[in-house]
Amino acid sequence: MIGLISATAAGTAARDRLAAAWPDRTRVYDGLVGEAVRAAFAECEQLVCFLATGATVRLLAPLLGDKAADPGVVCVDEGGRFAVSLVGGHGGGANELAREVGALLGAEPVVTTATDAVGLPGLDTLGFPYEGSVAVVSRALLDGEPVALEAEVPWPLPPLPTAPQGSYTIRLTDRAVAAGEREVLLRPPSLVVGVGASKGAPAEEVLGLVEEALREAGLSPKAVAELATVDAKSEEPGIVAAAERLGVPLVTYPAEELAAVAVPNPSDAPLAAVGTPSVAEAAALVRGGELLVPKRKSAARPAMATCAVVRRPGRGRLAVVGLGPGARDLLTPRATAELRRASVLVGLDQYVDQIRDLLRPGTRVLESGLGAEEERARTAVAEARKGHAVALIGSGDAGVYAMASPALAEASDDIDVVGVPGVTAALAAGAILGAPLGHDHVSISLSDLHTPWEVIERRVRAAAEADIVVTFYNPRSRGRDWQLPKALAILAGHREPATPVGVVRNASRPDESSRLTTLAALDPATVDMMTVVTVGNTATRDIAGRMVTPRGYRWQASQEGVQ
Ligand code: SAH
C-alpha cells in the first residue's frame, strides 16, 4: 500500500490524480501532516509526500529505523516538476516508485542512489537473496576497483562490470559459505528439495529433516527454489507448513510421472502408499539436475519424513529483440528492458550502434559485420546455453527477414527464449505514406541470395493475381538491379499504370525520405537497400498526397459512384 500525504491545494490536486490512477495501491492520509506521515509510515510499504523535502526529512527523522525494513519515500514538489526518491531507494523501492510517479504526473524522477545514477543495477536489487558487504562491493564497482564475479553455478545475470580477478568478489553460490569482508554472496534458486511424508507427519519433523540435510551437505537454505512432492501429498499439512516456513512454493507431480524417474534408492513403501517407488528423490530429479543429497529419513522413530536435494542447472535466456526501424521513440520499453537485462548482446555492428547508450556497464557486446548471420545466431545460442542472459538484436522486427529464425533453428529446449516484437519496415513506411495497408497485404523480399528467383517470381505473380498490396523488402542493391523492374512488370500486368506506389527510404532515421509515385512512373534506379517499396492494389488511391487502401471495397464502389 502506498500512503499519500499532501498539505497544499496544488499538492492535494496531484495527490488526487495519483489516488485516482492507482485506486487499489494507494491510501490517502488526511489531517495534520505530521500525524498523517507517522500513520502512513507505520501502515504502508511506501509513501508519496506532496511536501518539501526539508519538511519531509524533519517528519521522517524520528521514525527512521532499518534501511531493509523502512518504507520507501518519494517527495513531489509543489509545482509537480520532480519526484524525488528520498528514502529507501532500493530496499523500499523508492527509486522505482519515483520513476512511476514521475511518468504518471509528468514529473522528472530524481534518483540519487549511486548505483542507479550510473546505470549499475544495485547488488541488492538483482532479484537474488544476498548476503555480505553490499555497500563495500557496490562502492568498489562505482570506483572502478576490480571486482571478480565467481559464478559457481551458471545462472543468467544482468550485466555487472566485473574483472577476471579482483580484491572484491561477487560470488554466485548455493553453498553455505560465509561472505568475506569484501564479498557479496548471491543465492541462485538452484536447489530443489524433494520431500515425502507419511500421513500426519509433523511440520517440525519435515522442516528439521530438510534443514539438517542442507546443513550437512553444506548448502544454503536461501538457494532453495522449491519443495517438490507427489500430487497425493499436495495438502499434507507438515509438507505445506515446511514450504511456507522456508518461504518457497510447493510443487507436486503425478505418481506416474515420478515412477518413471530413475532414482538410486527406490523402495516398496511409497509404491504401496502412493503408487511410485520414489517420492523424495524422484520429485527432486524429475526436471533434471544433479542429486546432491540422496534420500534420507528423519531421525524420529518411526521416521515419518524423507528428503533429497538436487541442484538444477541454470537455464540461459535468449531474448530476440526487434529494435524498430531506427528512431529511439519507436523502440519499445520492453525492448529497452531486455537490452538492460542481458549480460551478452549479439548483433550487427550498425544495430549495436543504434542502442549502445542504453546498455548497462559490463555488457559483453559481440558484434559482427554484414553477412555472418548464421554465425551470429550460433553465437547467441551458445552463450545462452552457457547459462547467460543474451539479447540477440535485429532492426525492425527481429522475426521478419532477420535473426529470429536462424537462432531458433539452432536453439534446443535447454534455454528459455523470449521474443520482443518491433515495428517492421513495412509498418513504419506505411505510417509515413498514409494508410496503404488498410486491407490485405503481403511482404516479399526480392533478395535471391537465399531464395531461388523462380520462387520469388511465383509469389509476386500470386500477389498480383490476388490483387493484394505488396511491400518489397531488399528491393534493389548494386549487384541485384533487375529483380525490382521484373517484379513491378508482373504487378503491372494486373494493375493500372496509375496504381499508387510508395517509396520510403530510411524510415524514421535522420535522413528519412519518401515519395508517392505510380507503377508507370517509378524509376527503379532511385531505390536501394535502405528502401521499402509498397505497391497499392486496384483499390488504392492517392488522396491529398497520401496513399490510401480502403478497408472494404464497398467504400470504393460508393466513391466511384460519386465521381
Ligand atoms: N527485420 C527488418 C527487415 C530486415 S530485411 C524489419 O523488420 O524491418 C532488410 C530490408 O528491410 C532493407 O533492405 C529494407 O528494404 C528494409 N528496411 C529495414 N529498415 C528500413 C527502414 N528504416 N526504412 C526503409 N526500409 C527499411
XYZ file of C-alpha atoms and ligand atoms in Angstrom:
589
model
C 0.000 0.000 0.000
C 1.244 3.497 -0.843
C 0.313 6.222 1.646
C -0.372 9.666 0.121
C 0.126 12.856 2.127
C -0.360 16.437 0.995
C -0.610 19.859 2.598
C -1.398 22.478 -0.062
C -4.110 22.765 -2.706
C -1.659 22.030 -5.549
C -0.258 19.055 -3.656
C -3.734 17.754 -2.963
C -4.665 18.021 -6.653
C -1.604 15.957 -7.636
C -2.299 13.542 -4.787
C -5.842 13.022 -6.087
C -4.568 12.269 -9.585
C -2.335 9.556 -8.160
C -5.131 8.188 -5.975
C -7.485 8.071 -8.971
C -4.901 6.345 -11.163
C -3.984 3.704 -8.575
C -7.152 3.182 -6.512
C -6.074 -0.264 -5.280
C -2.495 0.639 -4.467
C -2.923 3.926 -2.608
C -4.485 5.246 0.585
C -4.965 8.956 1.297
C -3.907 10.212 4.736
C -5.768 13.426 5.546
C -5.484 15.626 8.602
C -2.445 17.145 10.235
C 0.597 16.438 8.122
C 2.808 15.236 10.982
C 0.253 12.719 12.146
C -0.518 11.647 8.607
C 3.168 10.898 7.920
C 3.516 8.948 11.173
C 0.421 6.865 10.482
C 1.370 6.167 6.873
C 4.938 5.283 7.867
C 3.602 2.698 10.297
C 0.967 1.256 7.976
C 2.311 1.447 4.408
C 5.182 -0.066 2.411
C 5.697 3.213 0.567
C 4.832 6.904 0.958
C 4.414 9.696 -1.544
C 4.620 13.078 0.212
C 3.492 16.144 -1.713
C 5.681 18.223 0.572
C 9.054 19.926 0.510
C 11.963 17.528 1.042
C 13.024 19.562 4.090
C 9.657 19.224 5.780
C 9.528 15.544 4.940
C 13.029 14.901 6.283
C 12.139 16.526 9.607
C 8.956 14.499 9.927
C 10.650 11.235 8.981
C 13.836 11.618 11.013
C 12.472 10.287 14.313
C 10.718 7.421 12.533
C 13.657 6.010 10.563
C 14.956 2.625 11.607
C 16.466 -0.041 9.419
C 17.062 0.527 5.701
C 15.924 -3.006 4.953
C 12.578 -2.540 6.714
C 11.683 1.171 6.395
C 9.133 2.209 3.774
C 10.378 3.855 0.592
C 9.520 7.545 0.484
C 9.082 9.775 -2.568
C 8.598 13.551 -2.387
C 6.801 15.534 -5.085
C 7.359 19.290 -5.138
C 4.637 21.920 -5.169
C 4.996 22.523 -8.910
C 4.824 18.800 -9.686
C 8.131 19.060 -11.539
C 10.151 16.478 -9.613
C 9.521 13.108 -7.973
C 12.411 12.692 -5.563
C 13.387 9.285 -4.217
C 14.163 10.386 -0.663
C 14.489 7.282 1.498
C 14.666 3.554 0.744
C 15.773 3.850 -2.882
C 16.489 0.143 -3.222
C 15.055 -1.739 -0.247
C 11.927 0.392 -0.075
C 11.575 0.569 -3.857
C 11.514 4.383 -3.802
C 13.680 4.699 -6.942
C 11.239 2.662 -8.967
C 8.285 4.459 -7.358
C 9.804 7.844 -8.214
C 10.002 6.730 -11.848
C 6.408 5.505 -11.846
C 5.051 8.612 -10.122
C 7.130 10.765 -12.458
C 5.697 9.036 -15.518
C 2.170 9.470 -14.219
C 2.392 13.112 -13.154
C 4.782 14.255 -15.868
C 7.443 14.926 -13.225
C 11.174 14.275 -13.590
C 12.228 11.348 -11.379
C 15.207 12.244 -9.186
C 17.258 9.254 -8.071
C 20.481 9.771 -6.193
C 21.405 6.230 -5.144
C 24.883 5.918 -6.641
C 24.393 2.638 -8.496
C 21.153 3.757 -10.161
C 22.619 7.106 -11.052
C 25.339 5.476 -13.183
C 23.171 2.692 -14.604
C 24.564 -0.112 -12.442
C 21.999 -2.477 -11.048
C 22.089 -2.413 -7.236
C 23.505 -5.700 -5.956
C 20.528 -5.832 -3.619
C 18.029 -5.482 -6.473
C 19.146 -8.282 -8.771
C 16.295 -10.473 -7.633
C 18.522 -12.923 -5.754
C 18.759 -13.290 -1.975
C 22.079 -11.764 -0.975
C 24.481 -11.725 1.952
C 27.651 -9.862 2.747
C 29.025 -6.412 2.161
C 26.708 -4.896 -0.450
C 27.830 -1.353 0.376
C 31.553 -2.150 0.202
C 31.352 -4.083 -3.071
C 28.971 -1.569 -4.706
C 31.401 1.201 -3.773
C 34.230 -0.781 -5.363
C 32.203 -1.209 -8.575
C 31.441 2.515 -8.636
C 35.066 3.410 -8.032
C 36.186 1.140 -10.849
C 38.057 -1.191 -8.478
C 38.432 -4.709 -9.867
C 35.540 -6.857 -8.693
C 35.586 -10.515 -9.710
C 32.441 -12.453 -10.477
C 32.686 -16.046 -9.325
C 29.675 -17.899 -10.597
C 29.830 -21.372 -9.092
C 26.505 -22.142 -10.686
C 25.833 -20.819 -14.191
C 22.802 -18.537 -13.991
C 21.503 -15.702 -16.186
C 22.610 -12.479 -14.509
C 22.249 -8.879 -15.616
C 25.481 -7.218 -16.715
C 27.953 -6.366 -13.972
C 31.206 -4.543 -14.705
C 33.363 -7.263 -13.229
C 37.001 -8.165 -13.869
C 38.619 -11.584 -14.327
C 40.331 -11.099 -10.957
C 39.917 -8.648 -8.149
C 40.296 -7.949 -4.478
C 36.493 -7.788 -4.221
C 34.149 -10.578 -5.250
C 30.563 -11.218 -6.155
C 30.031 -14.936 -5.624
C 27.025 -16.700 -7.047
C 26.781 -19.807 -4.912
C 24.260 -22.157 -3.348
C 26.814 -23.431 -0.842
C 26.537 -22.448 2.814
C 29.689 -20.376 2.860
C 30.096 -17.152 4.839
C 30.721 -13.919 2.937
C 34.166 -12.420 3.237
C 34.623 -8.747 4.165
C 34.943 -7.682 0.547
C 32.405 -10.095 -0.802
C 28.747 -10.294 -1.701
C 27.062 -13.676 -1.962
C 24.175 -14.003 -4.373
C 21.932 -17.018 -3.922
C 20.618 -18.521 -7.165
C 17.364 -20.507 -6.890
C 19.233 -23.668 -7.843
C 18.218 -26.195 -5.195
C 15.128 -28.360 -5.324
C 14.255 -30.331 -2.223
C 12.132 -33.414 -2.799
C 10.114 -34.435 0.252
C 7.958 -37.377 1.196
C 5.915 -37.754 4.364
C 3.565 -40.255 5.950
C 0.091 -39.046 6.795
C 0.197 -36.678 9.749
C 3.973 -36.105 9.747
C 4.613 -33.040 11.936
C 5.868 -29.880 10.236
C 8.841 -29.739 12.642
C 9.938 -33.179 11.539
C 9.773 -32.294 7.823
C 11.414 -28.919 8.298
C 14.050 -30.309 10.677
C 14.953 -33.003 8.150
C 15.240 -30.517 5.264
C 17.384 -28.132 7.290
C 19.618 -30.931 8.526
C 20.063 -32.336 5.006
C 21.046 -28.895 3.678
C 23.363 -28.194 6.611
C 25.205 -31.493 6.365
C 25.639 -31.100 2.620
C 26.941 -27.557 3.130
C 24.071 -25.961 1.168
C 22.322 -22.650 1.794
C 18.572 -22.680 2.544
C 18.411 -19.334 0.716
C 19.172 -21.125 -2.562
C 16.179 -23.433 -2.260
C 13.808 -22.714 -5.162
C 11.027 -25.097 -4.257
C 9.860 -28.119 -2.325
C 8.637 -30.935 -4.539
C 6.500 -33.964 -3.796
C 3.840 -36.263 -5.225
C 0.320 -34.954 -6.036
C -1.211 -37.129 -3.310
C 0.743 -35.130 -0.704
C -0.148 -31.675 -2.004
C -2.199 -30.946 1.117
C -0.145 -32.872 3.662
C -0.055 -30.276 6.465
C 3.551 -30.946 7.547
C 4.851 -30.508 3.984
C 2.705 -27.436 3.280
C 3.861 -25.814 6.527
C 7.521 -26.653 5.825
C 7.319 -24.963 2.402
C 5.681 -21.927 3.974
C 8.307 -21.653 6.660
C 11.083 -21.919 4.076
C 9.273 -19.282 2.001
C 9.233 -21.411 -1.174
C 6.452 -22.829 -3.332
C 5.378 -26.453 -3.059
C 5.352 -28.162 -6.464
C 3.679 -31.546 -6.940
C 3.814 -34.214 -9.658
C 1.575 -37.154 -10.585
C 2.718 -40.531 -9.217
C 3.042 -41.984 -12.749
C 5.470 -39.229 -13.714
C 7.595 -39.832 -10.607
C 7.505 -43.606 -11.125
C 9.239 -43.103 -14.464
C 12.221 -41.261 -12.964
C 15.359 -43.370 -12.461
C 16.464 -42.997 -8.813
C 19.244 -44.590 -6.766
C 17.058 -45.545 -3.777
C 13.591 -46.823 -4.737
C 11.518 -48.652 -2.106
C 8.308 -50.588 -1.712
C 6.599 -48.480 0.968
C 5.750 -45.426 -1.190
C 4.887 -47.719 -4.087
C 2.167 -49.285 -1.958
C 1.041 -45.962 -0.440
C 1.033 -43.540 -3.375
C 1.972 -45.554 -6.471
C 5.602 -44.600 -7.090
C 8.716 -46.334 -5.754
C 10.292 -42.966 -5.003
C 8.813 -39.661 -3.862
C 11.623 -37.509 -2.463
C 14.352 -38.429 -4.962
C 12.015 -38.660 -7.947
C 10.265 -35.322 -7.208
C 13.631 -33.608 -6.824
C 15.059 -35.165 -10.001
C 12.020 -35.095 -12.281
C 13.049 -31.858 -14.058
C 16.695 -32.891 -14.228
C 19.751 -31.878 -12.262
C 22.409 -33.373 -10.053
C 21.484 -35.342 -6.935
C 23.495 -33.748 -4.107
C 21.733 -35.426 -1.175
C 20.268 -38.890 -1.817
C 17.145 -39.903 0.049
C 17.454 -39.625 3.802
C 14.960 -40.199 6.589
C 14.216 -38.119 9.622
C 15.738 -39.200 12.917
C 12.335 -39.689 14.610
C 11.180 -43.264 15.189
C 9.198 -44.221 13.324
C 10.579 -41.860 10.697
C 7.692 -40.052 9.001
C 9.571 -37.892 6.503
C 12.124 -38.303 3.707
C 14.004 -35.761 1.658
C 16.522 -35.469 -1.170
C 18.272 -32.437 -2.644
C 19.022 -31.746 -6.307
C 20.947 -28.904 -7.944
C 19.253 -27.782 -11.134
C 21.378 -26.251 -13.829
C 20.624 -22.602 -14.545
C 18.711 -22.084 -17.765
C 20.152 -19.476 -20.024
C 17.837 -16.894 -21.532
C 17.788 -15.739 -25.125
C 15.820 -12.580 -25.866
C 15.302 -11.949 -29.575
C 14.750 -8.225 -29.687
C 13.418 -6.069 -32.526
C 14.801 -2.517 -32.325
C 12.248 -0.919 -34.630
C 13.127 0.983 -37.814
C 15.552 3.429 -36.225
C 14.015 6.247 -34.193
C 14.502 5.900 -30.455
C 10.842 6.526 -29.687
C 9.875 3.595 -31.886
C 11.955 1.262 -29.692
C 9.536 -0.364 -27.262
C 10.007 -0.127 -23.483
C 10.062 -3.917 -23.404
C 12.947 -3.998 -25.854
C 14.826 -1.492 -23.684
C 14.236 -3.617 -20.599
C 15.594 -6.713 -22.354
C 18.672 -4.834 -23.564
C 19.409 -3.773 -19.997
C 18.775 -7.187 -18.583
C 21.145 -9.069 -20.881
C 24.773 -9.563 -19.933
C 25.660 -10.548 -23.504
C 24.500 -8.654 -26.578
C 24.817 -10.163 -30.059
C 24.128 -8.224 -33.236
C 25.194 -6.494 -36.397
C 27.551 -3.613 -35.583
C 25.322 -0.913 -37.116
C 22.365 -2.038 -34.976
C 24.513 -2.205 -31.849
C 25.446 1.444 -32.514
C 21.756 2.288 -32.569
C 21.299 1.279 -28.894
C 24.788 1.282 -27.360
C 23.947 4.121 -24.980
C 21.186 2.019 -23.419
C 23.458 -0.840 -22.400
C 24.492 -1.228 -18.814
C 28.155 -1.064 -17.896
C 29.660 -4.537 -18.114
C 27.529 -5.777 -21.002
C 29.629 -8.056 -23.209
C 28.999 -6.950 -26.803
C 29.622 -9.480 -29.581
C 29.157 -7.518 -32.781
C 29.899 -8.531 -36.312
C 29.644 -7.091 -39.788
C 27.147 -7.731 -42.573
C 26.648 -11.356 -43.529
C 27.809 -13.709 -40.774
C 24.141 -14.249 -39.945
C 24.398 -17.938 -39.156
C 27.428 -17.285 -37.030
C 25.628 -14.599 -35.015
C 22.729 -16.953 -34.431
C 25.071 -19.735 -33.320
C 26.994 -17.423 -31.008
C 23.841 -16.133 -29.340
C 22.509 -19.621 -28.712
C 25.888 -20.903 -27.496
C 26.140 -18.046 -24.966
C 22.629 -18.724 -23.700
C 23.500 -22.414 -23.345
C 26.352 -21.420 -21.084
C 23.681 -20.005 -18.775
C 23.927 -16.334 -19.717
C 21.179 -13.790 -20.324
C 21.625 -12.958 -24.011
C 19.927 -10.390 -26.240
C 20.073 -11.002 -29.984
C 19.068 -7.840 -31.799
C 17.711 -7.025 -35.227
C 16.286 -3.912 -36.829
C 12.549 -3.583 -37.297
C 11.131 -6.852 -36.067
C 13.794 -9.463 -35.384
C 11.500 -12.157 -36.736
C 10.991 -10.518 -40.152
C 13.761 -11.434 -42.642
C 16.089 -11.400 -39.655
C 17.768 -13.242 -36.823
C 14.914 -14.969 -35.015
C 14.546 -17.931 -37.344
C 18.227 -18.851 -37.710
C 18.599 -18.510 -33.922
C 15.592 -20.633 -33.062
C 16.639 -23.210 -35.627
C 19.826 -23.605 -33.565
C 18.209 -23.500 -30.123
C 17.204 -26.598 -28.179
C 14.782 -26.755 -25.250
C 17.515 -26.279 -22.654
C 17.261 -22.481 -22.853
C 14.408 -20.043 -22.355
C 13.568 -17.904 -25.360
C 11.561 -14.682 -25.354
C 10.710 -12.588 -28.382
C 10.177 -8.826 -28.288
C 8.306 -7.566 -31.358
C 9.466 -4.453 -33.152
C 7.993 -2.066 -35.708
C 8.902 -3.631 -39.029
C 9.853 -1.506 -42.059
C 6.552 -2.109 -43.881
C 4.618 -0.632 -40.939
C 6.994 2.264 -40.404
C 6.771 3.073 -44.129
C 3.011 2.606 -44.167
C 2.561 5.219 -41.446
C 4.678 7.670 -43.424
C 2.843 7.047 -46.700
C -0.650 7.210 -45.230
C -2.747 4.066 -44.974
C -1.512 1.744 -47.739
C -2.023 -1.425 -45.674
C -5.706 -0.823 -44.926
C -6.632 -4.149 -46.492
C -4.868 -7.461 -47.233
C -1.166 -7.093 -47.842
C 1.995 -9.151 -48.139
C 5.697 -8.568 -47.779
C 8.015 -10.064 -50.354
C 11.778 -9.957 -50.167
C 13.413 -9.539 -53.550
C 16.729 -10.872 -52.323
C 17.552 -14.005 -54.260
C 20.670 -14.753 -52.222
C 18.912 -17.433 -50.176
C 15.787 -17.963 -52.271
C 15.673 -19.028 -55.938
C 14.276 -16.316 -58.210
C 11.581 -18.682 -59.566
C 10.100 -18.947 -56.069
C 10.093 -15.177 -55.608
C 8.560 -14.633 -59.009
C 5.803 -17.181 -58.303
C 4.870 -15.289 -55.145
C 4.864 -11.905 -56.867
C 2.608 -13.386 -59.549
C 0.246 -14.806 -56.926
C 0.038 -11.445 -55.143
C -0.572 -9.733 -58.468
C -3.387 -12.097 -59.366
C -4.924 -11.875 -55.894
C -4.893 -8.061 -56.011
C -3.004 -7.803 -52.719
C -0.968 -4.753 -51.662
C 2.729 -5.712 -51.781
C 5.665 -4.321 -49.809
C 9.049 -5.229 -51.252
C 11.894 -5.632 -48.766
C 15.515 -5.838 -50.001
C 14.265 -4.326 -53.268
C 17.486 -3.488 -55.041
C 21.219 -3.432 -54.437
C 24.212 -2.670 -56.586
C 24.598 -6.294 -57.583
C 20.863 -7.010 -57.860
C 19.251 -4.487 -60.116
C 16.946 -6.406 -62.477
C 14.650 -8.014 -59.878
C 12.633 -4.929 -58.952
C 11.732 -3.934 -62.558
C 10.798 -7.525 -63.224
C 8.542 -7.711 -60.152
C 6.910 -4.376 -60.988
C 6.254 -5.584 -64.547
C 4.424 -8.621 -63.178
C 2.239 -6.407 -60.968
C 1.626 -4.048 -63.900
C 0.110 -6.972 -65.773
C -2.797 -6.852 -63.301
C -2.928 -3.210 -62.131
C -3.389 0.146 -63.832
C -0.282 2.228 -64.693
C -1.646 4.875 -62.289
C -1.640 2.486 -59.288
C -0.034 4.342 -56.367
C 3.432 3.189 -55.293
C 5.068 4.439 -52.073
C 8.840 4.518 -51.792
C 10.277 5.069 -48.310
C 13.972 5.273 -47.633
C 15.425 5.129 -44.102
C 12.051 5.293 -42.385
C 12.330 7.063 -39.003
C 16.073 7.592 -39.412
C 17.630 11.070 -39.615
C 17.787 11.032 -43.423
C 14.272 9.669 -43.941
C 12.714 10.365 -47.315
C 9.563 9.218 -49.002
C 7.713 9.734 -52.203
C 4.405 8.714 -53.657
C 4.530 7.776 -57.338
C 2.824 5.271 -59.668
C 3.588 1.951 -61.237
C 4.253 3.654 -64.559
C 6.363 6.494 -63.181
C 8.557 4.680 -60.625
C 12.227 4.827 -61.558
C 13.849 1.722 -60.034
C 17.230 3.449 -60.088
C 16.035 5.630 -57.186
C 15.543 2.573 -54.982
C 18.262 0.991 -52.836
C 18.699 -1.409 -49.904
C 17.668 1.222 -47.344
C 14.268 1.372 -49.003
C 10.940 -0.406 -48.998
C 8.542 -0.146 -51.929
C 4.816 -0.543 -51.332
C 2.635 -1.125 -54.390
C -1.085 -0.492 -53.974
C -3.852 -2.792 -55.203
C -6.573 -1.823 -57.665
C -8.495 -0.005 -54.916
C -5.559 2.019 -53.561
C -5.821 5.783 -54.187
C -3.679 8.866 -53.862
C -5.826 11.102 -51.675
C -4.350 14.530 -50.930
C -0.876 13.138 -51.452
C -1.458 10.196 -49.108
C -1.578 6.567 -50.148
C -4.869 5.034 -49.012
C -6.120 1.486 -49.456
C -9.792 1.359 -48.470
C -10.796 -1.002 -45.701
C -13.633 -2.510 -47.645
C -14.375 -2.420 -51.322
C -17.939 -1.311 -50.757
C -16.373 2.041 -49.884
C -14.581 2.032 -53.204
C -17.836 1.411 -55.054
C -19.540 4.322 -53.329
C -16.543 6.572 -54.036
C -16.670 5.656 -57.676
C -20.384 6.285 -57.692
C -19.725 9.814 -56.505
C -17.100 10.509 -59.135
N 13.927 -7.059 -39.811
C 13.772 -5.920 -40.657
C 13.932 -6.259 -42.130
C 15.276 -6.752 -42.498
S 15.487 -7.005 -44.249
C 12.400 -5.280 -40.384
O 11.564 -5.899 -39.741
O 12.189 -4.155 -40.806
C 16.271 -5.506 -44.709
C 15.366 -4.652 -45.577
O 14.373 -4.060 -44.752
C 16.033 -3.479 -46.245
O 16.645 -3.846 -47.462
C 14.871 -2.549 -46.490
O 14.132 -2.979 -47.601
C 14.018 -2.803 -45.277
N 14.214 -1.802 -44.187
C 14.669 -2.030 -42.947
N 14.662 -0.903 -42.227
C 14.188 0.071 -43.013
C 13.920 1.470 -42.830
N 14.157 2.067 -41.652
N 13.421 2.160 -43.868
C 13.158 1.554 -45.040
N 13.391 0.245 -45.260
C 13.898 -0.491 -44.274
